[in-house]
Every structure is written in C-alpha cells, then in structure tokens.
Amino acid sequence: MTDEPAVRELRLVVTAADYEAALHFYRDVLGLTERGAFASPDGRVTILDAGRATLELTDPNHAEFIDEVEVGRRVAGHIRVAFQVDDSVAATSKLAAAGAQVIAEPTRTPWNSLNSRLEAPGALQLTLFTELDD
C-alpha cells in the first residue's frame, strides 16, 4: 500500500452552448489561467487552472441550509461551483458586469466567510467566497 493519493486532479467539465462567451467569462474575467487548449474537427476545449480543487459532498438538508444562508431560499441544483477569491465583493461586481446574474450579494456566513451567489455562463451556479479572519 502506498501513501500516494489515488486521484491527482479534480476536473469539472462544463459543456457550454456559447463556448466563446464562457471562455471569456471564466478565463478573462474571473481570471482562471489557461493550461491547455485542444481542437477536434468540429469543436474545441480549453482547460483552465482553478487552483486547488476539493470535492464538497452535502446531503439535501445541508444544501438547503447553505442556500438559505447565502441566498435566503433554495436555489441551487445538484451541482454548484465555489471559487475562493481574495475579495468576493469586488469579484461579484466584476462578474456581474461581465454578464453573470447576481442571485445574492455577498453575505457573511456562520462559517466566517463572505459568500455571494451568481448564475454564470455554462448554466453554472457559482458561489464566490472570501475567508474572513475575524
């Protein structure tokens, strides 16, 4: 038996009907670094680096609690993407200016972070969160 992890990377794959708009939003506006881009005869894919990845599993009751804290009501489907950012207030404004729909402005959570919720290109619901020190 080895101490090496069995999984080396978590890759979330999103099929976006408007590929160019989604690429612009996530790479150019949110600031994810391009790690690679590939093309087939009929399409393209770009791999963007989102920093450290984790898989957060929750049961329906806790997912409802998270939505209640961040938004005030149940809004997320079974997939929601969360990005840790340095300033969730500024990042929320920046992404909204680029076309994301703000579902909830940044809110201080019981787990001491400042979280906002957006509907973004690729039909993804995003949480932007900033860890608070105090």
C-alpha positions as a printed Julia matrix, in Angstrom:
134×3 Matrix{Float64}:
   0.0    0.0     0.0
   1.24   3.49   -0.86
   0.73   6.91    0.71
   0.29   8.46   -2.74
  -3.25   9.71   -3.42
  -5.25   7.67   -5.92
  -6.62  10.83   -7.57
  -4.23  13.52   -8.81
  -6.66  16.16  -10.08
 -10.34  17.01   -9.95
 -11.54  18.3   -13.32
 -15.03  19.73  -13.64
 -16.13  19.53  -17.27
 -18.75  22.04  -18.44
 -20.39  21.9   -21.85
 -21.24  25.49  -22.78
 -23.5   26.24  -25.73
 -21.78  29.62  -26.15
 -18.17  28.44  -25.81
 -16.6   31.83  -26.6
 -18.69  33.68  -24.02
 -17.97  31.06  -21.36
 -14.24  31.05  -22.14
 -14.11  34.84  -21.96
 -16.02  34.87  -18.66
 -14.0   32.22  -16.83
 -10.56  32.94  -18.3
 -10.56  36.67  -18.97
 -12.97  37.99  -16.33
 -12.7   35.53  -13.43
  -9.01  35.1   -14.17
  -8.56  31.33  -14.43
  -5.22  30.55  -16.11
  -5.29  28.61  -19.39
  -3.41  25.31  -19.02
  -4.17  23.91  -22.44
  -6.43  24.19  -25.46
  -7.29  21.47  -27.95
  -9.46  21.18  -31.03
 -11.19  18.45  -32.94
 -12.56  18.84  -36.46
 -15.87  20.07  -35.05
 -15.1   21.64  -31.69
 -12.78  22.95  -29.03
 -11.9   22.51  -25.37
  -9.87  24.71  -23.04
  -8.53  23.56  -19.69
  -8.43  26.34  -17.1
  -6.5   26.16  -13.84
  -8.72  26.95  -10.87
  -6.12  26.4    -8.16
  -6.57  23.71   -5.55
  -9.62  21.51   -6.08
 -11.79  19.84   -3.49
 -14.98  17.82   -3.75
 -17.61  19.01   -1.3
 -20.35  16.47   -0.7
 -23.52  17.51    1.1
 -26.85  15.95    1.85
 -30.05  17.7     0.67
 -30.8   19.16    4.11
 -27.4   20.83    4.44
 -27.54  22.03    0.8
 -30.82  23.71    1.68
 -29.18  25.28    4.75
 -26.3   26.64    2.64
 -28.75  28.14    0.14
 -30.76  29.66    2.99
 -27.62  31.29    4.44
 -26.22  32.53    1.11
 -29.42  33.39   -0.76
 -32.39  33.19    1.6
 -34.11  30.31   -0.2
 -33.37  27.04   -2.02
 -31.97  27.89   -5.47
 -29.13  25.52   -6.39
 -29.42  22.31   -8.33
 -27.31  19.3    -7.52
 -24.13  20.99   -8.82
 -22.79  24.35   -7.64
 -19.23  25.58   -8.18
 -17.5   27.56   -5.43
 -14.42  29.72   -6.02
 -12.36  31.17   -3.19
 -11.38  34.73   -4.12
  -9.49  37.47   -2.31
 -12.43  39.91   -2.4
 -15.87  38.45   -3.0
 -17.48  41.91   -3.14
 -15.21  43.12   -5.96
 -15.29  39.77   -7.76
 -19.09  39.67   -7.64
 -19.29  43.15   -9.19
 -16.73  42.24  -11.85
 -18.55  39.04  -12.85
 -21.93  40.79  -12.85
 -20.53  43.46  -15.19
 -19.42  40.62  -17.48
 -22.92  39.15  -17.66
 -23.37  36.91  -14.64
 -26.7   37.27  -12.87
 -26.31  38.06   -9.18
 -28.64  35.84   -7.19
 -27.4   37.1    -3.82
 -24.91  39.79   -2.87
 -22.02  38.86   -0.55
 -23.3   37.7     2.84
 -21.35  36.84    5.97
 -21.9   33.16    6.77
 -21.93  31.28   10.08
 -18.68  29.61    8.93
 -16.99  33.04    8.79
 -16.73  33.71    5.11
 -18.25  36.32    2.81
 -20.22  34.47    0.13
 -22.13  35.61   -2.94
 -24.17  33.58   -5.4
 -24.32  34.05   -9.19
 -25.77  32.38  -12.27
 -22.91  32.23  -14.77
 -22.21  31.13  -18.36
 -22.38  27.41  -18.98
 -25.51  27.26  -16.8
 -23.4   27.1   -13.63
 -24.43  28.46  -10.3
 -21.38  29.95   -8.59
 -20.54  30.77   -5.02
 -17.7   33.26   -4.6
 -16.27  33.15   -1.11
 -13.67  35.05    0.87
 -12.45  33.59    4.14
 -12.67  36.19    6.93
 -10.05  36.46    9.65
 -12.17  37.85   12.47
